[in-house]
Amino acid sequence: MKFPMIHADEQGETHFGVQDLPDREVPFGPPPNPTGQMTDFGAVATMFVFSVPAGTDVPAHNAPQPYIAIILSGEGEVVTSDGEARRFHPGEVLICNDLTGKGHVTRAISDLIVAFVNRANS
């Protein structure tokens, strides 16, 4: 399954990209077990939920550690240092791997609630 992600290049510019994580067919629920596709993001360390009101602008910052942002409600915008802006809506996922470089800007277009899932150090 393909997920949008942020990463920094060798010059420190941040960019959007795609992280392709393998999925596999697995049974879901009690018999008769229908099957679905499961993507494993790997081990996680912690999770927290953050809410901000519409109009909040978070200046350029790096991800403090690799994390996955899941939009629970509202609309948010992320701008990478190369100037690309993308909007994210409920149910969408963004993998943040820009631990170095110029970082990204985050804006709450509407009241925004995001779950941050910190990935375990490998």
Coordinates of C-alpha atoms in Angstrom, one line a residue, residues 47-99:
M47 CA 0.7 7.6 20.5
F48 CA -0.9 10.9 21.3
V49 CA -3.8 13.0 20.0
F50 CA -3.3 16.7 19.4
S51 CA -6.0 19.2 18.6
V52 CA -5.6 22.8 17.4
P53 CA -8.1 25.4 16.4
A54 CA -8.6 26.6 12.8
G55 CA -6.1 29.1 11.7
T56 CA -3.2 27.7 13.8
D57 CA 0.1 27.9 11.9
V58 CA 3.0 25.8 13.2
P59 CA 6.3 27.3 11.8
A60 CA 8.9 25.1 10.0
H61 CA 10.0 22.2 12.1
N62 CA 11.4 18.7 11.7
A63 CA 9.8 15.6 12.9
P64 CA 11.3 14.9 16.3
Q65 CA 11.3 11.2 15.5
P66 CA 9.8 9.1 12.8
Y67 CA 6.0 9.2 13.2
I68 CA 2.8 8.6 11.4
A69 CA 0.1 11.4 11.4
I70 CA -3.5 10.2 11.1
I71 CA -6.1 12.9 10.6
L72 CA -9.1 12.2 12.8
S73 CA -11.2 15.3 12.0
G74 CA -10.8 18.6 10.3
E75 CA -8.5 19.7 7.5
G76 CA -4.8 20.4 7.7
E77 CA -2.2 21.6 5.3
V78 CA 1.5 20.6 5.2
V79 CA 4.0 22.6 3.2
T80 CA 7.5 21.2 2.6
S81 CA 10.6 23.4 2.2
D82 CA 10.5 23.0 -1.6
G83 CA 7.1 24.9 -1.5
E84 CA 4.7 22.0 -2.2
A85 CA 1.5 22.2 -0.2
R86 CA -0.9 19.3 0.4
R87 CA -4.1 19.2 2.3
F88 CA -5.1 16.2 4.5
H89 CA -8.6 15.1 5.5
P90 CA -10.1 12.7 8.0
G91 CA -8.8 9.1 7.5
E92 CA -5.7 10.2 5.6
V93 CA -2.2 9.2 6.8
L94 CA 1.1 11.0 6.4
I95 CA 4.5 9.4 7.3
C96 CA 6.9 12.0 8.6
N97 CA 10.6 11.1 8.1
D98 CA 12.1 14.6 7.8
L99 CA 14.3 14.3 10.9

